[in-house]
PDB file of C-alpha atoms in Angstrom:
ATOM      1  CA  MET A 153      71.028 118.685 147.232  1.00 54.00           C
ATOM      2  CA  LYS A 154      73.027 121.335 145.346  1.00 52.00           C
ATOM      3  CA  ASN A 155      75.878 118.865 144.776  1.00 56.00           C
ATOM      4  CA  LYS A 156      73.477 116.289 143.343  1.00 54.00           C
ATOM      5  CA  LEU A 157      71.999 118.879 140.981  1.00 51.00           C
ATOM      6  CA  LEU A 158      75.476 119.989 139.924  1.00 48.00           C
ATOM      7  CA  LYS A 159      76.528 116.400 139.168  1.00 50.00           C
ATOM      8  CA  LEU A 160      73.316 115.820 137.226  1.00 44.00           C
ATOM      9  CA  LEU A 161      73.873 118.980 135.188  1.00 44.00           C
ATOM     10  CA  MET A 162      77.451 117.936 134.436  1.00 45.00           C
ATOM     11  CA  ILE A 163      76.283 114.532 133.238  1.00 42.00           C
ATOM     12  CA  ILE A 164      73.654 116.139 131.012  1.00 42.00           C
ATOM     13  CA  VAL A 165      76.237 118.530 129.552  1.00 39.00           C
ATOM     14  CA  LEU A 166      78.722 115.703 128.897  1.00 45.00           C
ATOM     15  CA  VAL A 167      76.062 113.522 127.253  1.00 44.00           C
ATOM     16  CA  THR A 168      74.937 116.457 125.107  1.00 46.00           C
ATOM     17  CA  ILE A 169      78.508 117.212 124.014  1.00 46.00           C
ATOM     18  CA  CYS A 170      79.206 113.539 123.291  1.00 53.00           C
ATOM     19  CA  THR A 171      75.970 113.154 121.303  1.00 54.00           C
ATOM     20  CA  ALA A 172      76.758 116.275 119.272  1.00 56.00           C
ATOM     21  CA  CYS A 173      80.282 114.985 118.605  1.00 78.00           C
ATOM     22  CA  ASN A 174      78.932 111.598 117.493  1.00 91.00           C
ATOM     23  CA  GLY A 175      76.495 113.388 115.229  1.00 90.00           C
ATOM     24  CA  SER A 176      79.365 115.219 113.570  1.00 93.00           C
ATOM     25  CA  VAL A 177      81.232 111.950 113.000  1.00 95.00           C
ATOM     26  CA  THR A 178      78.060 110.380 111.590  1.00 97.00           C
ATOM     27  CA  ARG A 179      77.598 113.224 109.120  1.00 96.00           C
ATOM     28  CA  GLU A 180      81.201 112.941 107.934  1.00 96.00           C
ATOM     29  CA  ILE A 181      80.937 109.169 107.486  1.00 96.00           C
ATOM     30  CA  ARG A 182      77.687 109.493 105.539  1.00 95.00           C
ATOM     31  CA  HIS A 183      79.259 112.217 103.412  1.00 93.00           C
ATOM     32  CA  ALA A 184      82.088 109.756 102.626  1.00 92.00           C
ATOM     33  CA  GLY A 185      79.575 107.367 101.031  1.00 91.00           C
ATOM     34  CA  PHE A 186      78.241 105.235 103.881  1.00 95.00           C
ATOM     35  CA  SER A 187      74.699 104.549 105.068  1.00 96.00           C
ATOM     36  CA  ILE A 188      73.693 103.978 108.682  1.00 96.00           C
ATOM     37  CA  GLY A 189      73.179 100.361 109.716  1.00 95.00           C
ATOM     38  CA  ASN A 190      72.396  98.658 113.016  1.00 94.00           C
ATOM     39  CA  LYS A 191      74.023  99.133 116.377  1.00 97.00           C
ATOM     40  CA  PHE A 192      76.780  96.641 117.215  1.00 96.00           C
ATOM     41  CA  ILE A 193      77.048  95.680 120.876  1.00 97.00           C
ATOM     42  CA  CYS A 194      80.257  93.895 121.800  1.00 96.00           C
ATOM     43  CA  ASP A 195      81.706  95.754 124.759  1.00 94.00           C
ATOM     44  CA  LYS A 196      85.150  94.157 124.886  1.00 93.00           C
ATOM     45  CA  PHE A 197      86.042  95.859 121.586  1.00 95.00           C
ATOM     46  CA  TYR A 198      85.162  99.390 122.699  1.00 94.00           C
ATOM     47  CA  PRO A 199      87.193 101.837 124.815  1.00 86.00           C
ATOM     48  CA  GLN A 200      85.582 102.926 128.077  1.00 82.00           C
ATOM     49  CA  ASP A 201      86.652 106.518 127.455  1.00 78.00           C
ATOM     50  CA  LYS A 202      89.083 108.534 125.333  1.00 73.00           C
ATOM     51  CA  ASP A 203      92.006 107.570 127.595  1.00 75.00           C
ATOM     52  CA  ASP A 204      91.303 103.830 127.461  1.00 74.00           C
ATOM     53  CA  PHE A 205      93.770 102.035 125.190  1.00 74.00           C
ATOM     54  CA  SER A 206      93.496  98.605 126.812  1.00 77.00           C
ATOM     55  CA  TYR A 207      90.406  97.435 124.935  1.00 85.00           C
ATOM     56  CA  LEU A 208      90.690  94.516 122.500  1.00 90.00           C
ATOM     57  CA  LYS A 209      91.575  95.434 118.903  1.00 94.00           C
ATOM     58  CA  ILE A 210      89.930  93.737 115.935  1.00 96.00           C
ATOM     59  CA  ARG A 211      92.248  92.187 113.366  1.00 96.00           C
ATOM     60  CA  TYR A 212      89.697  90.729 110.934  1.00 96.00           C
ATOM     61  CA  PHE A 213      86.013  91.596 110.522  1.00 96.00           C
ATOM     62  CA  THR A 214      83.906  89.337 108.290  1.00 95.00           C
ATOM     63  CA  GLY A 215      80.168  89.005 107.898  1.00 88.00           C
ATOM     64  CA  ASN A 216      80.112  86.162 110.421  1.00 94.00           C
ATOM     65  CA  HIS A 217      83.166  86.563 112.633  1.00 97.00           C
ATOM     66  CA  LEU A 218      85.509  88.921 114.413  1.00 97.00           C
ATOM     67  CA  ILE A 219      89.089  87.845 115.028  1.00 98.00           C
ATOM     68  CA  ASP A 220      91.005  89.864 117.592  1.00 97.00           C
ATOM     69  CA  GLN A 221      94.645  90.898 117.596  1.00 95.00           C
ATOM     70  CA  ASN A 222      95.555  87.708 119.459  1.00 96.00           C
ATOM     71  CA  GLY A 223      93.842  85.475 116.886  1.00 97.00           C
ATOM     72  CA  LYS A 224      90.838  84.621 119.068  1.00 98.00           C
ATOM     73  CA  ILE A 225      87.613  83.979 117.133  1.00 98.00           C
ATOM     74  CA  TYR A 226      84.231  85.533 117.957  1.00 98.00           C
ATOM     75  CA  GLU A 227      80.982  84.707 116.211  1.00 98.00           C
ATOM     76  CA  ILE A 228      78.809  87.697 115.372  1.00 97.00           C
ATOM     77  CA  SER A 229      75.139  88.267 114.615  1.00 96.00           C
ATOM     78  CA  LEU A 230      74.493  91.635 113.000  1.00 92.00           C
ATOM     79  CA  GLN A 231      70.701  91.397 112.914  1.00 91.00           C
ATOM     80  CA  GLN A 232      69.957  89.941 116.368  1.00 94.00           C
ATOM     81  CA  THR A 233      71.703  89.828 119.706  1.00 96.00           C
ATOM     82  CA  TYR A 234      72.652  86.632 121.481  1.00 97.00           C
ATOM     83  CA  GLN A 235      71.128  85.790 124.873  1.00 96.00           C
ATOM     84  CA  SER A 236      73.900  87.851 126.467  1.00 97.00           C
ATOM     85  CA  GLY A 237      72.409  90.973 124.899  1.00 97.00           C
ATOM     86  CA  GLU A 238      75.464  91.404 122.658  1.00 97.00           C
ATOM     87  CA  ASN A 239      76.015  90.874 118.935  1.00 97.00           C
ATOM     88  CA  CYS A 240      79.135  88.790 119.558  1.00 97.00           C
ATOM     89  CA  LYS A 241      80.147  85.691 121.465  1.00 97.00           C
ATOM     90  CA  GLU A 242      83.353  83.715 121.820  1.00 97.00           C
ATOM     91  CA  ALA A 243      83.526  80.824 119.364  1.00 98.00           C
ATOM     92  CA  ALA A 244      83.602  77.327 120.814  1.00 96.00           C
ATOM     93  CA  THR A 245      87.131  76.645 119.647  1.00 97.00           C
ATOM     94  CA  ALA A 246      90.674  77.058 120.942  1.00 97.00           C
ATOM     95  CA  ILE A 247      92.049  77.861 117.467  1.00 98.00           C
ATOM     96  CA  ALA A 248      94.153  81.017 117.331  1.00 98.00           C
ATOM     97  CA  VAL A 249      94.197  82.484 113.830  1.00 98.00           C
ATOM     98  CA  LYS A 250      97.437  83.366 112.068  1.00 97.00           C
ATOM     99  CA  THR A 251      96.221  83.825 108.463  1.00 98.00           C
ATOM    100  CA  ILE A 252      92.824  84.168 106.775  1.00 98.00           C
ATOM    101  CA  PHE A 253      91.781  83.160 103.245  1.00 98.00           C
ATOM    102  CA  ASP A 254      88.606  84.588 101.651  1.00 97.00           C
ATOM    103  CA  ASP A 255      86.987  84.972 105.095  1.00 96.00           C
ATOM    104  CA  ARG A 256      86.256  81.226 105.150  1.00 96.00           C
ATOM    105  CA  ILE A 257      89.568  79.369 105.541  1.00 98.00           C
ATOM    106  CA  ILE A 258      92.084  80.010 108.322  1.00 98.00           C
ATOM    107  CA  LYS A 259      95.562  78.933 109.286  1.00 98.00           C
ATOM    108  CA  GLY A 260      96.047  78.497 112.997  1.00 98.00           C
ATOM    109  CA  THR A 261      99.102  79.280 115.070  1.00 97.00           C
ATOM    110  CA  ASP A 262      99.599  75.504 115.077  1.00 97.00           C
ATOM    111  CA  ASP A 263     100.175  75.784 111.290  1.00 97.00           C
ATOM    112  CA  LYS A 264      97.125  73.653 110.532  1.00 98.00           C
ATOM    113  CA  TYR A 265      94.299  74.709 108.205  1.00 98.00           C
ATOM    114  CA  TYR A 266      90.677  74.973 109.324  1.00 98.00           C
ATOM    115  CA  TYR A 267      87.247  75.812 107.947  1.00 98.00           C
ATOM    116  CA  LEU A 268      86.146  79.115 109.437  1.00 97.00           C
ATOM    117  CA  ILE A 269      82.754  78.612 107.788  1.00 94.00           C
ATOM    118  CA  GLY A 270      81.226  75.122 107.771  1.00 89.00           C
ATOM    119  CA  GLN A 271      80.769  73.588 104.329  1.00 83.00           C
ATOM    120  CA  ASN A 272      79.821  70.296 102.673  1.00 78.00           C
ATOM    121  CA  ASN A 273      78.432  68.879 105.925  1.00 84.00           C
ATOM    122  CA  VAL A 274      81.685  69.753 107.698  1.00 89.00           C
ATOM    123  CA  SER A 275      81.346  71.964 110.761  1.00 94.00           C
ATOM    124  CA  SER A 276      83.069  75.275 111.385  1.00 96.00           C
ATOM    125  CA  TYR A 277      86.536  75.108 112.986  1.00 97.00           C
ATOM    126  CA  SER A 278      87.131  71.572 111.694  1.00 97.00           C
ATOM    127  CA  GLU A 279      90.625  70.815 110.444  1.00 97.00           C
ATOM    128  CA  ILE A 280      90.822  70.629 106.664  1.00 97.00           C
ATOM    129  CA  PRO A 281      91.823  67.095 105.616  1.00 95.00           C
ATOM    130  CA  LYS A 282      94.346  66.501 102.857  1.00 95.00           C
ATOM    131  CA  THR A 283      91.558  64.771 100.940  1.00 93.00           C
ATOM    132  CA  ASP A 284      89.836  68.133 100.460  1.00 94.00           C
ATOM    133  CA  ASN A 285      89.937  68.952  96.720  1.00 92.00           C
ATOM    134  CA  SER A 286      91.388  72.403  97.452  1.00 94.00           C
ATOM    135  CA  TYR A 287      93.886  71.377 100.121  1.00 96.00           C
ATOM    136  CA  ASP A 288      96.922  71.657  97.813  1.00 96.00           C
ATOM    137  CA  ILE A 289      95.903  75.206  96.854  1.00 97.00           C
ATOM    138  CA  TYR A 290      95.395  76.171 100.490  1.00 98.00           C
ATOM    139  CA  ASN A 291      98.804  74.766 101.302  1.00 97.00           C
ATOM    140  CA  LEU A 292     100.517  76.599  98.426  1.00 97.00           C
ATOM    141  CA  LEU A 293      99.075  79.945  99.496  1.00 98.00           C
ATOM    142  CA  LEU A 294      99.101  79.642 103.281  1.00 98.00           C
ATOM    143  CA  ARG A 295     102.214  77.665 104.134  1.00 97.00           C
ATOM    144  CA  ASP A 296     104.665  80.603 104.027  1.00 96.00           C
ATOM    145  CA  VAL A 297     105.166  82.094 107.486  1.00 96.00           C
ATOM    146  CA  ASP A 298     105.129  85.636 106.102  1.00 97.00           C
ATOM    147  CA  THR A 299     101.623  85.418 104.587  1.00 98.00           C
ATOM    148  CA  ILE A 300      99.015  87.450 106.473  1.00 97.00           C
ATOM    149  CA  LYS A 301      95.937  87.388 104.254  1.00 98.00           C
ATOM    150  CA  VAL A 302      94.820  85.774 100.986  1.00 98.00           C
ATOM    151  CA  ILE A 303      91.984  86.803  98.659  1.00 98.00           C
ATOM    152  CA  THR A 304      90.882  85.125  95.438  1.00 98.00           C
ATOM    153  CA  ALA A 305      91.294  87.731  92.692  1.00 98.00           C
ATOM    154  CA  ASN A 306      90.126  85.599  89.756  1.00 97.00           C
ATOM    155  CA  SER A 307      89.071  81.995  90.279  1.00 95.00           C
ATOM    156  CA  SER A 308      88.896  81.367  86.510  1.00 95.00           C
ATOM    157  CA  THR A 309      92.556  82.197  85.948  1.00 96.00           C
ATOM    158  CA  GLY A 310      93.782  80.917  89.307  1.00 97.00           C
ATOM    159  CA  GLU A 311      94.946  84.338  90.501  1.00 98.00           C
ATOM    160  CA  TYR A 312      95.195  85.126  94.210  1.00 98.00           C
ATOM    161  CA  TYR A 313      96.353  88.225  96.101  1.00 98.00           C
ATOM    162  CA  LEU A 314      98.566  87.691  99.160  1.00 98.00           C
ATOM    163  CA  LEU A 315      99.432  90.280 101.799  1.00 98.00           C
ATOM    164  CA  LYS A 316     102.897  89.600 103.209  1.00 98.00           C
ATOM    165  CA  THR A 317     104.641  90.807 106.346  1.00 98.00           C
ATOM    166  CA  ASP A 318     106.927  93.001 104.216  1.00 97.00           C
ATOM    167  CA  GLY A 319     103.928  95.275 103.603  1.00 98.00           C
ATOM    168  CA  ASN A 320     103.314  94.418  99.933  1.00 98.00           C
ATOM    169  CA  VAL A 321     100.407  92.598  98.253  1.00 98.00           C
ATOM    170  CA  TYR A 322     101.473  90.015  95.674  1.00 98.00           C
ATOM    171  CA  SER A 323      99.650  88.338  92.811  1.00 98.00           C
ATOM    172  CA  TYR A 324     100.122  84.565  92.690  1.00 98.00           C
ATOM    173  CA  VAL A 325      98.906  82.617  89.671  1.00 98.00           C
ATOM    174  CA  ILE A 326      98.319  78.898  90.240  1.00 97.00           C
ATOM    175  CA  THR A 327      97.825  76.400  87.404  1.00 96.00           C
ATOM    176  CA  LYS A 328      97.514  72.639  86.896  1.00 89.00           C
ATOM    177  CA  LYS A 329      98.701  70.681  83.867  1.00 86.00           C
ATOM    178  CA  ASP A 330      95.699  68.382  84.096  1.00 84.00           C
ATOM    179  CA  TYR A 331      93.043  67.221  86.536  1.00 79.00           C
ATOM    180  CA  ASN A 332      95.342  64.677  88.203  1.00 81.00           C
ATOM    181  CA  SER A 333      98.422  66.884  88.542  1.00 85.00           C
ATOM    182  CA  ALA A 334      99.296  68.990  91.564  1.00 89.00           C
ATOM    183  CA  PRO A 335      98.803  72.763  91.337  1.00 93.00           C
ATOM    184  CA  VAL A 336     101.929  74.905  91.051  1.00 95.00           C
ATOM    185  CA  VAL A 337     102.650  78.617  91.320  1.00 96.00           C
ATOM    186  CA  THR A 338     103.516  79.773  87.796  1.00 97.00           C
ATOM    187  CA  SER A 339     104.004  83.488  88.421  1.00 97.00           C
ATOM    188  CA  VAL A 340     104.455  85.964  91.246  1.00 97.00           C
ATOM    189  CA  SER A 341     104.268  89.753  90.880  1.00 98.00           C
ATOM    190  CA  THR A 342     103.669  92.751  93.115  1.00 98.00           C
ATOM    191  CA  ILE A 343     100.133  94.063  92.705  1.00 97.00           C
ATOM    192  CA  TYR A 344     100.138  96.686  95.493  1.00 98.00           C
ATOM    193  CA  ASN A 345     103.574  98.044  96.372  1.00 97.00           C
ATOM    194  CA  LYS A 346     104.008  99.776  99.729  1.00 97.00           C
ATOM    195  CA  ASN A 347     106.270 102.315  97.963  1.00 96.00           C
ATOM    196  CA  ASP A 348     103.244 103.546  96.040  1.00 96.00           C
ATOM    197  CA  PHE A 349     101.485 104.326  99.305  1.00 95.00           C
ATOM    198  CA  ASP A 350     102.611 106.125 102.453  1.00 91.00           C
ATOM    199  CA  SER A 351     103.865 103.084 104.421  1.00 95.00           C
ATOM    200  CA  LYS A 352     103.546  99.312 104.814  1.00 97.00           C
ATOM    201  CA  ILE A 353     100.206  97.766 103.882  1.00 98.00           C
ATOM    202  CA  ILE A 354      98.665  96.024 106.901  1.00 97.00           C
ATOM    203  CA  ASP A 355      95.254  95.055 105.505  1.00 97.00           C
ATOM    204  CA  PHE A 356      93.339  95.042 102.229  1.00 98.00           C
ATOM    205  CA  ASN A 357      90.286  93.784 100.425  1.00 97.00           C
ATOM    206  CA  TYR A 358      89.996  93.100  96.725  1.00 97.00           C
ATOM    207  CA  ALA A 359      86.648  92.959  94.953  1.00 95.00           C
ATOM    208  CA  GLY A 360      87.708  94.222  91.527  1.00 94.00           C
ATOM    209  CA  ASP A 361      86.452  97.616  90.408  1.00 94.00           C
ATOM    210  CA  SER A 362      84.045  98.117  93.279  1.00 93.00           C
ATOM    211  CA  LEU A 363      83.662 100.255  96.374  1.00 94.00           C
ATOM    212  CA  ALA A 364      84.599  97.266  98.559  1.00 95.00           C
ATOM    213  CA  THR A 365      88.235  97.293  97.383  1.00 97.00           C
ATOM    214  CA  PHE A 366      90.596  99.073  99.771  1.00 97.00           C
ATOM    215  CA  ILE A 367      94.160  99.296 101.041  1.00 98.00           C
ATOM    216  CA  LYS A 368      95.001 100.038 104.675  1.00 97.00           C
ATOM    217  CA  THR A 369      98.509 101.114 105.563  1.00 97.00           C
ATOM    218  CA  GLU A 370     100.044 101.836 108.947  1.00 94.00           C
ATOM    219  CA  ASN A 371      98.795 105.416 108.670  1.00 93.00           C
ATOM    220  CA  LYS A 372      96.037 105.748 106.093  1.00 96.00           C
ATOM    221  CA  VAL A 373      93.211 104.076 104.173  1.00 97.00           C
ATOM    222  CA  TYR A 374      92.884 104.125 100.395  1.00 98.00           C
ATOM    223  CA  ARG A 375      89.508 103.223  98.896  1.00 96.00           C
ATOM    224  CA  MET A 376      88.318 102.479  95.388  1.00 95.00           C
ATOM    225  CA  ARG A 377      86.083 105.399  94.392  1.00 94.00           C
ATOM    226  CA  ILE A 378      83.898 106.138  91.353  1.00 94.00           C
ATOM    227  CA  ILE A 379      85.403 109.128  89.559  1.00 94.00           C
ATOM    228  CA  ASN A 380      82.544 109.689  87.074  1.00 94.00           C
ATOM    229  CA  SER A 381      79.649 109.041  89.430  1.00 89.00           C
ATOM    230  CA  SER A 382      77.242 111.672  88.090  1.00 91.00           C
ATOM    231  CA  GLU A 383      77.534 110.390  84.512  1.00 95.00           C
ATOM    232  CA  CYS A 384      77.611 106.612  85.025  1.00 92.00           C
ATOM    233  CA  LYS A 385      74.704 106.623  87.456  1.00 88.00           C
ATOM    234  CA  LYS A 386      72.626 108.755  85.105  1.00 93.00           C
ATOM    235  CA  TYR A 387      73.277 107.075  81.750  1.00 96.00           C
ATOM    236  CA  ALA A 388      72.971 103.357  81.001  1.00 95.00           C
ATOM    237  CA  ASP A 389      75.644 103.482  78.301  1.00 95.00           C
ATOM    238  CA  ILE A 390      78.362 105.056  80.445  1.00 95.00           C
ATOM    239  CA  GLU A 391      80.484 102.641  82.455  1.00 94.00           C
ATOM    240  CA  CYS A 392      81.576 103.641  85.934  1.00 94.00           C
ATOM    241  CA  LYS A 393      85.296 104.327  86.241  1.00 95.00           C
ATOM    242  CA  TYR A 394      87.131 103.568  89.468  1.00 95.00           C
ATOM    243  CA  LYS A 395      90.313 104.863  91.047  1.00 95.00           C
ATOM    244  CA  MET A 396      92.089 104.072  94.315  1.00 95.00           C
ATOM    245  CA  GLU A 397      92.204 107.252  96.378  1.00 95.00           C
ATOM    246  CA  GLU A 398      93.199 108.179  99.902  1.00 96.00           C
ATOM    247  CA  ASP A 399      90.202 108.745 102.195  1.00 95.00           C
ATOM    248  CA  SER A 400      91.047 111.363 104.814  1.00 95.00           C
ATOM    249  CA  LEU A 401      88.047 110.236 106.883  1.00 95.00           C
ATOM    250  CA  PHE A 402      90.054 107.353 108.308  1.00 95.00           C
ATOM    251  CA  GLU A 403      92.959 109.537 109.331  1.00 94.00           C
ATOM    252  CA  GLU A 404      90.789 112.265 110.825  1.00 95.00           C
ATOM    253  CA  TYR A 405      88.641 109.817 112.797  1.00 95.00           C
ATOM    254  CA  LYS A 406      91.139 107.017 113.362  1.00 91.00           C
ATOM    255  CA  ASP A 407      90.377 107.087 117.095  1.00 90.00           C
ATOM    256  CA  ARG A 408      86.631 106.828 116.442  1.00 94.00           C
ATOM    257  CA  ILE A 409      86.585 104.018 113.851  1.00 95.00           C
ATOM    258  CA  ILE A 410      87.016 100.625 115.510  1.00 95.00           C
ATOM    259  CA  VAL A 411      87.222  98.504 112.362  1.00 96.00           C
ATOM    260  CA  TYR A 412      86.678  98.691 108.590  1.00 97.00           C
ATOM    261  CA  ASN A 413      86.562  95.798 106.118  1.00 96.00           C
ATOM    262  CA  GLY A 414      85.746  97.444 102.802  1.00 95.00           C
ATOM    263  CA  SER A 415      81.990  96.985 103.082  1.00 95.00           C
ATOM    264  CA  SER A 416      81.261  98.154 106.631  1.00 96.00           C
ATOM    265  CA  LEU A 417      82.817 100.110 109.451  1.00 96.00           C
ATOM    266  CA  ILE A 418      82.037 100.321 113.170  1.00 97.00           C
ATOM    267  CA  THR A 419      82.513 103.419 115.298  1.00 97.00           C
ATOM    268  CA  ASP A 420      83.367 103.694 118.978  1.00 95.00           C
ATOM    269  CA  TYR A 421      79.756 104.697 119.678  1.00 96.00           C
ATOM    270  CA  LYS A 422      78.667 101.228 118.496  1.00 96.00           C
ATOM    271  CA  GLN A 423      77.212 102.282 115.167  1.00 97.00           C
ATOM    272  CA  ILE A 424      77.625 100.195 112.009  1.00 97.00           C
ATOM    273  CA  PHE A 425      77.915 102.024 108.677  1.00 97.00           C
ATOM    274  CA  ASN A 426      77.677 100.231 105.337  1.00 96.00           C
ATOM    275  CA  VAL A 427      79.167 101.331 102.034  1.00 94.00           C
ATOM    276  CA  ALA A 428      76.342 102.866  99.993  1.00 85.00           C
ATOM    277  CA  SER A 429      75.930 101.377  96.531  1.00 70.00           C
TER     278      SER A 429
END
């Protein structure tokens, strides 16, 4: 009887300590400019305890999908669970993702291009045919083996940002002479240089001057922050000014944050936080 009581007391103490610790993390994340969202249940992406390093790591996190470190695709539902009781399920496809473009187009390890999101009466995970009006652009941006991620920076000017395996993000400008001509890359420049940060860039998001723009290196996370928040949020005639700054939150709690995509992050206690506007 005494042993049972002792075990029960130990469990209560551990739960209390864990809850208090989670509360501290929550306060720090909210202080960094995030609001609390829903819980996210998807057990294969969470460690069982602090010594568990065998759990699956997330490579890409979009509003509709997770893609793990092996390129496997999972569909997610942030508002409701699936019948399994989880917010994720394996996608009905054997595609393994190598590169992602705007969270809607992917390049598989077979070097073919696919729709991650269904469009124009074409289902998700369908191969993109060469008759697709944007196929030549996809091919220009995704065909290089060293391209990891592509984001449209300015669709009007044909500018795209590409993360490469060398740890830099490049600006590619694509133009066409006329409607019937093939698109060509007219300029390439470095937009985010790893030498300006602490190490190689391994992930990024670009949404212009907004809180969703970030750079993730091998060691740290740099986020776009408003540097005149009190003035621009108070006065209609003062424009908000943004600056990319290191956020120590991600270094301090790197073992507690499972994934971050610029708009949302998920902690190891299954809590989603969203960037506060």
